[in-house]
mmCIF file of C-alpha atoms in Angstrom:
data_model
loop_
_atom_site.group_PDB
_atom_site.id
_atom_site.type_symbol
_atom_site.label_atom_id
_atom_site.label_comp_id
_atom_site.label_asym_id
_atom_site.label_seq_id
_atom_site.Cartn_x
_atom_site.Cartn_y
_atom_site.Cartn_z
ATOM 1 C CA UNK X 2 0.160 -0.007 -0.363
ATOM 2 C CA UNK X 3 1.632 3.458 -1.242
ATOM 3 C CA UNK X 4 0.144 6.483 -0.070
ATOM 4 C CA UNK X 5 1.630 9.669 -1.651
ATOM 5 C CA UNK X 6 0.806 12.943 -0.351
ATOM 6 C CA UNK X 7 1.957 15.545 -3.085
ATOM 7 C CA UNK X 8 -0.100 18.492 -1.636
ATOM 8 C CA UNK X 9 1.731 20.487 0.994
ATOM 9 C CA UNK X 10 -1.856 21.031 2.934
ATOM 10 C CA UNK X 11 -1.513 17.129 3.261
ATOM 11 C CA UNK X 12 2.167 16.571 3.871
ATOM 12 C CA UNK X 13 2.607 19.336 6.320
ATOM 13 C CA UNK X 14 0.483 18.089 9.097
ATOM 14 C CA UNK X 15 1.780 14.932 8.698
ATOM 15 C CA UNK X 16 5.858 16.099 9.342
ATOM 16 C CA UNK X 17 4.726 17.752 12.146
ATOM 17 C CA UNK X 18 3.088 14.566 13.699
ATOM 18 C CA UNK X 19 6.343 13.072 12.442
ATOM 19 C CA UNK X 20 8.867 15.757 14.487
ATOM 20 C CA UNK X 21 6.408 15.596 17.477
ATOM 21 C CA UNK X 22 6.568 11.706 17.641
ATOM 22 C CA UNK X 23 10.184 11.865 17.524
ATOM 23 C CA UNK X 24 10.662 14.201 20.335
ATOM 24 C CA UNK X 25 8.011 13.212 22.825
ATOM 25 C CA UNK X 26 7.536 9.157 21.849
ATOM 26 C CA UNK X 27 11.071 7.976 19.824
ATOM 27 C CA UNK X 28 13.224 9.727 21.942
ATOM 28 C CA UNK X 29 12.542 9.094 25.578
ATOM 29 C CA UNK X 30 13.176 5.476 24.623
ATOM 30 C CA UNK X 31 16.394 5.812 22.756
ATOM 31 C CA UNK X 32 17.272 7.950 25.458
ATOM 32 C CA UNK X 33 16.423 4.924 28.395
ATOM 33 C CA UNK X 34 18.508 2.907 26.179
ATOM 34 C CA UNK X 35 21.634 4.976 26.244
ATOM 35 C CA UNK X 36 21.573 6.923 23.023
ATOM 36 C CA UNK X 37 22.581 10.100 23.494
ATOM 37 C CA UNK X 38 20.815 13.693 22.352
ATOM 38 C CA UNK X 39 24.017 13.899 20.047
ATOM 39 C CA UNK X 40 23.466 10.972 18.304
ATOM 40 C CA UNK X 41 19.658 10.963 17.924
ATOM 41 C CA UNK X 42 19.815 14.573 16.313
ATOM 42 C CA UNK X 43 22.449 14.135 13.996
ATOM 43 C CA UNK X 44 20.524 10.590 12.873
ATOM 44 C CA UNK X 45 17.427 12.523 12.450
ATOM 45 C CA UNK X 46 18.563 16.223 11.414
ATOM 46 C CA UNK X 47 16.486 17.121 7.951
ATOM 47 C CA UNK X 48 14.889 13.913 8.157
ATOM 48 C CA UNK X 49 10.911 13.635 7.061
ATOM 49 C CA UNK X 50 8.464 11.053 6.992
ATOM 50 C CA UNK X 51 9.169 9.388 3.219
ATOM 51 C CA UNK X 52 5.687 8.921 1.956
ATOM 52 C CA UNK X 53 6.612 6.978 -1.049
ATOM 53 C CA UNK X 54 7.375 3.769 0.884
ATOM 54 C CA UNK X 55 5.166 1.007 0.743
ATOM 55 C CA UNK X 56 2.546 -0.526 3.381
ATOM 56 C CA UNK X 57 2.173 2.847 5.187
ATOM 57 C CA UNK X 58 -1.174 3.968 7.148
ATOM 58 C CA UNK X 59 -1.827 7.884 7.268
ATOM 59 C CA UNK X 60 -2.365 8.518 11.146
ATOM 60 C CA UNK X 61 -6.262 8.218 11.724
ATOM 61 C CA UNK X 62 -6.410 5.757 8.897
ATOM 62 C CA UNK X 63 -6.864 1.536 9.168
ATOM 63 C CA UNK X 64 -4.443 -0.815 7.182
ATOM 64 C CA UNK X 65 -6.085 -2.677 4.200
ATOM 65 C CA UNK X 66 -4.514 -5.901 2.424
ATOM 66 C CA UNK X 67 -2.834 -4.196 -0.849
ATOM 67 C CA UNK X 68 -3.892 -5.282 -4.024
ATOM 68 C CA UNK X 69 -0.681 -5.456 -5.513
ATOM 69 C CA UNK X 70 2.701 -7.474 -3.927
ATOM 70 C CA UNK X 71 5.917 -5.040 -4.403
ATOM 71 C CA UNK X 72 8.382 -8.054 -3.284
ATOM 72 C CA UNK X 73 9.282 -10.283 -6.335
ATOM 73 C CA UNK X 74 9.455 -13.069 -4.118
ATOM 74 C CA UNK X 75 6.197 -13.493 -4.219
ATOM 75 C CA UNK X 76 5.286 -12.784 -7.641
ATOM 76 C CA UNK X 77 5.392 -15.127 -10.517
ATOM 77 C CA UNK X 78 8.108 -18.386 -9.862
ATOM 78 C CA UNK X 79 8.958 -17.988 -13.535
ATOM 79 C CA UNK X 80 10.031 -14.347 -13.355
ATOM 80 C CA UNK X 81 11.816 -14.709 -10.028
ATOM 81 C CA UNK X 82 13.954 -17.687 -11.910
ATOM 82 C CA UNK X 83 14.586 -15.892 -15.041
ATOM 83 C CA UNK X 84 17.688 -17.515 -16.511
ATOM 84 C CA UNK X 85 19.174 -13.723 -16.237
ATOM 85 C CA UNK X 86 18.641 -13.147 -13.401
ATOM 86 C CA UNK X 87 20.416 -16.099 -12.375
ATOM 87 C CA UNK X 88 23.284 -16.126 -14.617
ATOM 88 C CA UNK X 89 24.279 -12.874 -13.343
ATOM 89 C CA UNK X 90 24.220 -14.491 -9.552
ATOM 90 C CA UNK X 91 26.342 -17.780 -10.768
ATOM 91 C CA UNK X 92 28.757 -15.923 -13.071
ATOM 92 C CA UNK X 93 29.885 -13.637 -10.824
ATOM 93 C CA UNK X 94 29.669 -15.915 -7.923
ATOM 94 C CA UNK X 95 31.673 -18.523 -9.509
ATOM 95 C CA UNK X 96 34.316 -15.152 -10.620
ATOM 96 C CA UNK X 97 34.716 -14.133 -7.012
ATOM 97 C CA UNK X 98 34.609 -17.858 -5.619
ATOM 98 C CA UNK X 99 38.246 -17.949 -7.069
ATOM 99 C CA UNK X 100 39.220 -14.123 -6.146
ATOM 100 C CA UNK X 101 38.357 -14.980 -2.458
ATOM 101 C CA UNK X 102 39.115 -18.803 -1.988
ATOM 102 C CA UNK X 103 41.391 -18.532 1.015
ATOM 103 C CA UNK X 104 38.553 -16.107 2.827
ATOM 104 C CA UNK X 105 35.891 -18.621 1.542
ATOM 105 C CA UNK X 106 37.833 -21.853 2.880
ATOM 106 C CA UNK X 107 38.474 -20.340 6.384
ATOM 107 C CA UNK X 108 34.813 -19.451 6.584
ATOM 108 C CA UNK X 109 33.729 -22.460 5.583
ATOM 109 C CA UNK X 110 36.187 -24.055 8.026
ATOM 110 C CA UNK X 111 34.928 -21.688 11.015
ATOM 111 C CA UNK X 112 31.400 -21.805 10.254
ATOM 112 C CA UNK X 113 30.788 -25.025 8.540
ATOM 113 C CA UNK X 114 28.807 -23.084 5.512
ATOM 114 C CA UNK X 115 30.014 -23.707 2.286
ATOM 115 C CA UNK X 116 31.031 -20.677 0.068
ATOM 116 C CA UNK X 117 28.603 -21.120 -2.433
ATOM 117 C CA UNK X 118 25.730 -20.705 0.059
ATOM 118 C CA UNK X 119 27.515 -17.424 0.925
ATOM 119 C CA UNK X 120 27.969 -16.125 -2.740
ATOM 120 C CA UNK X 121 24.757 -16.918 -3.805
ATOM 121 C CA UNK X 122 23.252 -14.805 -0.989
ATOM 122 C CA UNK X 123 25.573 -12.183 -1.353
ATOM 123 C CA UNK X 124 24.571 -12.283 -5.347
ATOM 124 C CA UNK X 125 21.249 -12.029 -4.693
ATOM 125 C CA UNK X 126 20.701 -9.432 -1.887
ATOM 126 C CA UNK X 127 23.117 -6.139 -3.713
ATOM 127 C CA UNK X 128 24.868 -8.052 -6.645
ATOM 128 C CA UNK X 129 28.211 -8.746 -4.746
ATOM 129 C CA UNK X 130 27.987 -4.996 -3.477
ATOM 130 C CA UNK X 131 27.379 -3.401 -6.705
ATOM 131 C CA UNK X 132 23.959 -2.297 -5.866
ATOM 132 C CA UNK X 133 23.615 1.163 -4.236
ATOM 133 C CA UNK X 134 21.595 1.676 -1.063
ATOM 134 C CA UNK X 135 19.698 5.139 -2.124
ATOM 135 C CA UNK X 136 18.083 5.465 1.118
ATOM 136 C CA UNK X 137 18.901 7.020 4.181
ATOM 137 C CA UNK X 138 18.356 4.394 7.075
ATOM 138 C CA UNK X 139 16.828 7.024 9.368
ATOM 139 C CA UNK X 140 14.469 8.353 7.223
ATOM 140 C CA UNK X 141 13.056 4.626 6.344
ATOM 141 C CA UNK X 142 13.103 3.361 9.536
ATOM 142 C CA UNK X 143 11.715 6.477 11.401
ATOM 143 C CA UNK X 144 8.822 6.602 8.858
ATOM 144 C CA UNK X 145 7.972 2.929 9.011
ATOM 145 C CA UNK X 146 8.175 3.229 12.817
ATOM 146 C CA UNK X 147 6.107 5.997 12.409
ATOM 147 C CA UNK X 148 3.269 5.068 10.375
ATOM 148 C CA UNK X 149 3.707 1.499 8.647
ATOM 149 C CA UNK X 150 1.915 -1.707 8.853
ATOM 150 C CA UNK X 151 4.684 -2.895 11.458
ATOM 151 C CA UNK X 152 5.417 -0.115 13.436
ATOM 152 C CA UNK X 153 6.598 -2.443 16.402
ATOM 153 C CA UNK X 154 8.646 -3.932 14.164
ATOM 154 C CA UNK X 155 10.479 -1.136 12.572
ATOM 155 C CA UNK X 156 10.716 0.945 15.960
ATOM 156 C CA UNK X 157 12.858 -1.580 17.377
ATOM 157 C CA UNK X 158 15.251 -1.434 14.366
ATOM 158 C CA UNK X 159 15.422 2.293 14.167
ATOM 159 C CA UNK X 160 16.656 1.950 17.955
ATOM 160 C CA UNK X 161 19.057 -0.672 16.930
ATOM 161 C CA UNK X 162 20.405 1.860 14.291
ATOM 162 C CA UNK X 163 20.758 4.506 16.721
ATOM 163 C CA UNK X 164 22.742 2.047 19.066
ATOM 164 C CA UNK X 165 24.860 1.218 15.864
ATOM 165 C CA UNK X 166 25.631 4.525 15.440
ATOM 166 C CA UNK X 167 25.969 5.549 19.148
ATOM 167 C CA UNK X 168 28.753 2.614 19.629
ATOM 168 C CA UNK X 169 30.807 3.883 16.677
ATOM 169 C CA UNK X 170 30.306 0.789 14.692
ATOM 170 C CA UNK X 171 29.391 3.245 11.668
ATOM 171 C CA UNK X 172 29.056 6.661 11.102
ATOM 172 C CA UNK X 173 25.502 8.053 10.837
ATOM 173 C CA UNK X 174 26.214 9.466 7.149
ATOM 174 C CA UNK X 175 27.367 5.955 5.937
ATOM 175 C CA UNK X 176 24.008 4.396 7.557
ATOM 176 C CA UNK X 177 22.472 4.025 4.064
ATOM 177 C CA UNK X 178 20.125 1.314 3.273
ATOM 178 C CA UNK X 179 17.274 -0.452 0.665
ATOM 179 C CA UNK X 180 13.490 0.903 1.011
ATOM 180 C CA UNK X 181 12.994 -1.714 3.742
ATOM 181 C CA UNK X 182 15.899 -0.511 5.888
ATOM 182 C CA UNK X 183 18.104 -2.974 5.056
ATOM 183 C CA UNK X 184 21.928 -2.195 5.473
ATOM 184 C CA UNK X 185 25.232 -2.841 3.711
ATOM 185 C CA UNK X 186 26.386 -5.577 1.389
ATOM 186 C CA UNK X 187 24.605 -8.529 3.475
ATOM 187 C CA UNK X 188 21.236 -6.249 3.645
ATOM 188 C CA UNK X 189 21.019 -6.643 7.529
ATOM 189 C CA UNK X 190 18.301 -5.465 9.303
ATOM 190 C CA UNK X 191 19.846 -3.245 12.385
ATOM 191 C CA UNK X 192 19.284 -5.855 14.732
ATOM 192 C CA UNK X 193 20.956 -8.592 12.489
ATOM 193 C CA UNK X 194 24.065 -6.239 11.925
ATOM 194 C CA UNK X 195 24.121 -6.033 16.268
ATOM 195 C CA UNK X 196 23.341 -10.072 16.481
ATOM 196 C CA UNK X 197 25.379 -11.133 13.582
ATOM 197 C CA UNK X 198 27.964 -8.647 11.869
ATOM 198 C CA UNK X 199 31.642 -10.079 12.387
ATOM 199 C CA UNK X 200 35.010 -8.584 12.103
ATOM 200 C CA UNK X 201 36.747 -10.870 9.934
ATOM 201 C CA UNK X 202 39.457 -9.129 8.579
ATOM 202 C CA UNK X 203 40.579 -8.008 12.491
ATOM 203 C CA UNK X 204 40.399 -4.279 11.601
ATOM 204 C CA UNK X 205 38.613 -3.734 14.753
ATOM 205 C CA UNK X 206 34.846 -3.605 13.721
ATOM 206 C CA UNK X 207 32.441 -5.169 11.670
ATOM 207 C CA UNK X 208 31.995 -3.205 8.292
ATOM 208 C CA UNK X 209 29.405 -4.891 5.802
ATOM 209 C CA UNK X 210 29.687 -1.972 3.772
ATOM 210 C CA UNK X 211 33.170 -1.953 2.555
ATOM 211 C CA UNK X 212 35.191 -5.163 4.042
ATOM 212 C CA UNK X 213 34.385 -8.263 1.509
ATOM 213 C CA UNK X 214 35.854 -10.384 4.335
ATOM 214 C CA UNK X 215 33.594 -9.251 7.126
ATOM 215 C CA UNK X 216 30.728 -9.580 4.632
ATOM 216 C CA UNK X 217 31.177 -13.227 4.027
ATOM 217 C CA UNK X 218 31.724 -14.244 7.088
ATOM 218 C CA UNK X 219 28.636 -11.868 8.416
ATOM 219 C CA UNK X 220 26.718 -13.765 6.409
ATOM 220 C CA UNK X 221 27.920 -17.309 7.123
ATOM 221 C CA UNK X 222 27.544 -16.185 10.954
ATOM 222 C CA UNK X 223 23.707 -15.304 10.786
ATOM 223 C CA UNK X 224 23.193 -19.049 8.726
ATOM 224 C CA UNK X 225 25.034 -20.348 12.257
ATOM 225 C CA UNK X 226 22.963 -18.515 14.628
ATOM 226 C CA UNK X 227 19.730 -19.563 12.804
ATOM 227 C CA UNK X 228 20.985 -23.309 13.101
ATOM 228 C CA UNK X 229 22.740 -24.284 10.028
ATOM 229 C CA UNK X 230 23.659 -28.047 9.802
ATOM 230 C CA UNK X 231 27.075 -28.447 9.199
ATOM 231 C CA UNK X 232 27.532 -31.200 6.553
ATOM 232 C CA UNK X 233 24.397 -31.020 4.940
ATOM 233 C CA UNK X 234 22.831 -29.499 1.607
ATOM 234 C CA UNK X 235 19.535 -27.644 0.905
ATOM 235 C CA UNK X 236 17.733 -29.606 -1.007
ATOM 236 C CA UNK X 237 17.275 -31.623 -3.788
ATOM 237 C CA UNK X 238 14.599 -31.532 -7.166
ATOM 238 C CA UNK X 239 12.316 -34.654 -6.885
ATOM 239 C CA UNK X 240 9.500 -36.136 -8.552
ATOM 240 C CA UNK X 241 6.358 -36.616 -6.757
ATOM 241 C CA UNK X 242 3.965 -39.331 -7.896
ATOM 242 C CA UNK X 243 0.263 -38.373 -8.537
ATOM 243 C CA UNK X 244 -0.621 -40.533 -5.835
ATOM 244 C CA UNK X 245 1.471 -38.620 -3.420
ATOM 245 C CA UNK X 246 -0.397 -35.430 -1.969
ATOM 246 C CA UNK X 247 0.826 -31.985 -2.518
ATOM 247 C CA UNK X 248 -0.750 -31.021 0.899
ATOM 248 C CA UNK X 249 2.196 -33.087 2.394
ATOM 249 C CA UNK X 250 4.075 -30.285 1.953
ATOM 250 C CA UNK X 251 5.811 -28.007 4.944
ATOM 251 C CA UNK X 252 8.452 -27.753 7.502
ATOM 252 C CA UNK X 253 6.190 -29.161 10.140
ATOM 253 C CA UNK X 254 5.585 -32.520 8.240
ATOM 254 C CA UNK X 255 9.107 -33.818 8.233
ATOM 255 C CA UNK X 256 10.165 -37.277 7.262
ATOM 256 C CA UNK X 257 13.061 -39.267 6.990
ATOM 257 C CA UNK X 258 14.197 -39.110 3.794
ATOM 258 C CA UNK X 259 13.915 -42.821 3.101
ATOM 259 C CA UNK X 260 10.363 -42.691 3.833
ATOM 260 C CA UNK X 261 9.514 -40.326 1.234
ATOM 261 C CA UNK X 262 11.359 -42.620 -1.531
ATOM 262 C CA UNK X 263 9.333 -45.516 -0.037
ATOM 263 C CA UNK X 264 6.473 -42.825 -1.662
ATOM 264 C CA UNK X 265 7.994 -43.258 -4.468
ATOM 265 C CA UNK X 266 9.712 -39.735 -4.553
ATOM 266 C CA UNK X 267 12.748 -39.716 -6.548
ATOM 267 C CA UNK X 268 15.444 -37.401 -7.156
ATOM 268 C CA UNK X 269 15.319 -35.897 -10.687
ATOM 269 C CA UNK X 270 18.920 -36.777 -11.793
ATOM 270 C CA UNK X 271 18.418 -40.416 -10.948
ATOM 271 C CA UNK X 272 20.882 -40.417 -8.144
ATOM 272 C CA UNK X 273 20.352 -42.227 -5.230
ATOM 273 C CA UNK X 274 19.693 -40.585 -1.714
ATOM 274 C CA UNK X 275 22.883 -40.838 0.029
ATOM 275 C CA UNK X 276 23.086 -43.415 2.919
ATOM 276 C CA UNK X 277 23.818 -40.832 5.625
ATOM 277 C CA UNK X 278 20.634 -38.920 3.936
ATOM 278 C CA UNK X 279 18.357 -41.357 3.878
ATOM 279 C CA UNK X 280 18.384 -41.654 8.062
ATOM 280 C CA UNK X 281 17.854 -37.875 7.996
ATOM 281 C CA UNK X 282 14.794 -35.693 8.224
ATOM 282 C CA UNK X 283 13.398 -34.021 4.857
ATOM 283 C CA UNK X 284 10.589 -31.821 3.890
ATOM 284 C CA UNK X 285 8.403 -31.635 1.232
ATOM 285 C CA UNK X 286 8.601 -28.403 -0.620
ATOM 286 C CA UNK X 287 6.158 -27.183 -3.851
ATOM 287 C CA UNK X 288 6.129 -23.539 -4.378
ATOM 288 C CA UNK X 289 3.680 -23.487 -6.812
ATOM 289 C CA UNK X 290 2.303 -26.698 -5.960
ATOM 290 C CA UNK X 291 1.120 -29.020 -8.914
ATOM 291 C CA UNK X 292 2.299 -26.391 -11.199
ATOM 292 C CA UNK X 293 5.774 -26.246 -10.755
ATOM 293 C CA UNK X 294 8.957 -27.982 -9.872
ATOM 294 C CA UNK X 295 9.134 -30.261 -6.390
ATOM 295 C CA UNK X 296 11.648 -30.552 -3.807
ATOM 296 C CA UNK X 297 12.656 -32.419 -1.205
ATOM 297 C CA UNK X 298 14.518 -29.767 1.242
ATOM 298 C CA UNK X 299 17.074 -30.256 4.604
ATOM 299 C CA UNK X 300 16.239 -28.098 7.506
ATOM 300 C CA UNK X 301 18.926 -25.941 5.967
ATOM 301 C CA UNK X 302 16.694 -24.769 3.663
ATOM 302 C CA UNK X 303 14.382 -23.025 6.525
ATOM 303 C CA UNK X 304 17.665 -21.755 7.699
ATOM 304 C CA UNK X 305 18.146 -20.060 4.646
ATOM 305 C CA UNK X 306 14.571 -18.871 4.604
ATOM 306 C CA UNK X 307 15.615 -17.004 7.930
ATOM 307 C CA UNK X 308 17.738 -14.399 5.428
ATOM 308 C CA UNK X 309 14.282 -13.770 3.935
ATOM 309 C CA UNK X 310 11.143 -15.432 4.294
ATOM 310 C CA UNK X 311 9.922 -16.701 1.064
ATOM 311 C CA UNK X 312 10.084 -20.224 -0.123
ATOM 312 C CA UNK X 313 11.527 -18.898 -3.784
ATOM 313 C CA UNK X 314 14.061 -16.908 -2.119
ATOM 314 C CA UNK X 315 15.263 -20.204 -0.160
ATOM 315 C CA UNK X 316 15.170 -22.014 -3.088
ATOM 316 C CA UNK X 317 16.794 -19.247 -5.471
ATOM 317 C CA UNK X 318 19.616 -19.333 -3.195
ATOM 318 C CA UNK X 319 20.028 -23.308 -2.771
ATOM 319 C CA UNK X 320 19.737 -23.493 -6.902
ATOM 320 C CA UNK X 321 22.088 -20.699 -7.607
ATOM 321 C CA UNK X 322 24.762 -22.209 -5.107
ATOM 322 C CA UNK X 323 24.627 -25.458 -7.129
ATOM 323 C CA UNK X 324 24.907 -23.492 -10.191
ATOM 324 C CA UNK X 325 28.364 -21.836 -8.658
ATOM 325 C CA UNK X 326 29.629 -25.012 -7.707
ATOM 326 C CA UNK X 327 28.936 -27.504 -10.426
ATOM 327 C CA UNK X 328 28.020 -25.296 -13.563
ATOM 328 C CA UNK X 329 24.580 -24.129 -14.850
ATOM 329 C CA UNK X 330 21.673 -26.222 -15.154
ATOM 330 C CA UNK X 331 17.918 -25.743 -15.049
ATOM 331 C CA UNK X 332 15.193 -26.871 -13.131
ATOM 332 C CA UNK X 333 13.495 -30.048 -14.920
ATOM 333 C CA UNK X 334 10.276 -29.167 -13.604
ATOM 334 C CA UNK X 335 8.895 -26.176 -15.633
ATOM 335 C CA UNK X 336 6.908 -23.353 -14.087
ATOM 336 C CA UNK X 337 3.611 -22.612 -14.722
ATOM 337 C CA UNK X 338 1.237 -19.803 -15.344
ATOM 338 C CA UNK X 339 0.921 -18.958 -11.265
ATOM 339 C CA UNK X 340 1.916 -15.685 -8.890
ATOM 340 C CA UNK X 341 -0.206 -13.351 -11.162
ATOM 341 C CA UNK X 342 -3.328 -12.949 -8.733
ATOM 342 C CA UNK X 343 -4.052 -9.469 -6.663
ATOM 343 C CA UNK X 344 -2.914 -10.120 -2.984
ATOM 344 C CA UNK X 345 -6.669 -9.135 -2.146
ATOM 345 C CA UNK X 346 -7.972 -12.046 -4.191
ATOM 346 C CA UNK X 347 -5.987 -14.304 -2.403
ATOM 347 C CA UNK X 348 -6.120 -12.847 0.941
ATOM 348 C CA UNK X 349 -10.367 -13.425 0.155
ATOM 349 C CA UNK X 350 -9.453 -17.211 -0.203
ATOM 350 C CA UNK X 351 -7.704 -17.514 2.605
ATOM 351 C CA UNK X 352 -10.223 -15.687 5.063
ATOM 352 C CA UNK X 353 -13.027 -18.343 3.355
ATOM 353 C CA UNK X 354 -10.538 -21.243 3.981
ATOM 354 C CA UNK X 355 -10.351 -19.578 7.726
ATOM 355 C CA UNK X 356 -14.181 -19.322 7.765
ATOM 356 C CA UNK X 357 -14.160 -23.427 6.966
ATOM 357 C CA UNK X 358 -11.346 -24.177 9.728
ATOM 358 C CA UNK X 359 -8.277 -24.226 7.659
ATOM 359 C CA UNK X 360 -5.116 -23.078 9.173
ATOM 360 C CA UNK X 361 -3.267 -20.924 6.078
ATOM 361 C CA UNK X 362 -0.887 -19.099 8.677
ATOM 362 C CA UNK X 363 -2.219 -15.578 7.859
ATOM 363 C CA UNK X 364 -4.525 -13.998 5.611
ATOM 364 C CA UNK X 365 -2.258 -11.564 3.855
ATOM 365 C CA UNK X 366 -2.496 -12.696 0.582
ATOM 366 C CA UNK X 367 0.371 -14.197 -0.082
ATOM 367 C CA UNK X 368 0.267 -18.382 -0.472
ATOM 368 C CA UNK X 369 2.601 -19.969 1.926
ATOM 369 C CA UNK X 370 2.878 -23.304 2.479
ATOM 370 C CA UNK X 371 -0.011 -23.586 4.986
ATOM 371 C CA UNK X 372 -2.046 -21.871 2.467
ATOM 372 C CA UNK X 373 -1.241 -24.187 0.184
ATOM 373 C CA UNK X 374 -2.186 -27.424 1.692
ATOM 374 C CA UNK X 375 -5.111 -25.714 2.948
ATOM 375 C CA UNK X 376 -6.051 -25.662 -0.608
ATOM 376 C CA UNK X 377 -5.094 -29.070 -1.611
ATOM 377 C CA UNK X 378 -6.980 -30.541 1.374
ATOM 378 C CA UNK X 379 -10.405 -28.411 0.500
ATOM 379 C CA UNK X 380 -9.788 -29.873 -3.300
ATOM 380 C CA UNK X 381 -9.470 -33.297 -2.240
ATOM 381 C CA UNK X 382 -12.737 -33.163 -0.128
ATOM 382 C CA UNK X 383 -14.564 -31.382 -2.653
ATOM 383 C CA UNK X 384 -13.805 -34.247 -5.310
ATOM 384 C CA UNK X 385 -11.353 -31.863 -6.758
ATOM 385 C CA UNK X 386 -7.790 -32.382 -8.525
ATOM 386 C CA UNK X 387 -5.224 -31.410 -5.509
ATOM 387 C CA UNK X 388 -3.339 -28.540 -6.989
ATOM 388 C CA UNK X 389 -2.420 -26.819 -3.945
ATOM 389 C CA UNK X 390 -2.214 -23.199 -5.547
ATOM 390 C CA UNK X 391 -4.697 -20.548 -5.854
ATOM 391 C CA UNK X 392 -6.405 -20.033 -9.337
ATOM 392 C CA UNK X 393 -8.963 -17.489 -10.315
ATOM 393 C CA UNK X 394 -11.565 -20.061 -10.320
ATOM 394 C CA UNK X 395 -10.348 -21.285 -6.738
ATOM 395 C CA UNK X 396 -11.338 -17.541 -6.034
ATOM 396 C CA UNK X 397 -13.983 -17.540 -7.411
ATOM 397 C CA UNK X 398 -15.709 -20.449 -5.276
ATOM 398 C CA UNK X 399 -14.626 -19.927 -1.907
ATOM 399 C CA UNK X 400 -15.265 -16.108 -2.015
#
């Protein structure tokens, strides 16, 4: 949801309310957390609310589900995995793999995260540091803490950004961010910077803006903190027989990989799962339901998702990492024509399923695994082929 206020008469009161909120609401809490007035004033000097940011709720109004989705992670999968986008990450990753071989080797030894995973994230997030961060982090985080649909989340983040400056970890003029307030080459939110950033080049401070060793090690450290399992990959593409329901998908429905094999699921490359993997837990992933490739993934896939809570993002990183390590290949399964519904339509479908007692996770217009499998269960119960993905006909039936 984007609100654009271009007339001075409409914008000025919001500016005034923002300034009053900074001084009477945010500053007292910042002060209680050890932020000096010098740091606070320096961060917000000249800052006004940026009314072009998405998902804003003007003072006095209530939020609604936006019609369109601004994040690529929740659009059509075929677009997300366009060869041009993938190849930029994989080609760039291989170039940097050789240039940073020693650093990546040390990182893998310390953290257990393969270099190709780290490179794939670096490439996807900022094009290996080439992407420019055009926003002032305090403008973005301040605006969102004041009037976004996730005020509490961004309030925590803006206070963390102030702590970064207060502790001398980065000067205020280097605090440039994405439109979402993410910082530096790894695109860490400020709280993530404070928890996970690493001084791997031993120069006295973690620098995720300019130091490649710090950037790479910080990404690996992030994954380790969220439970990366040393020695396991992220997953592999599989074929799923028609008699295996797509509603078995999800991180809460794990089975031993040997059990998935016993159900007829096979790797698309024709190879057998390693003996050690057969004994380990795996999860069915069908991000487009029956209209796209299927995968058996490991717990590490869900660790990658901690970086960006999207199945397509996690899959992009795993697939790109495989290509960096083994050469460019494509998925065997093709992406169908999915991902073109409005968020508001999917949210209506989710609310209809909730009314029938289904757990869709959240009626947010985003077809996550709980929504996908609820669709599949409803379809099966109503004598329809289970596709496990929303479409226009399903929306019309369930609205």
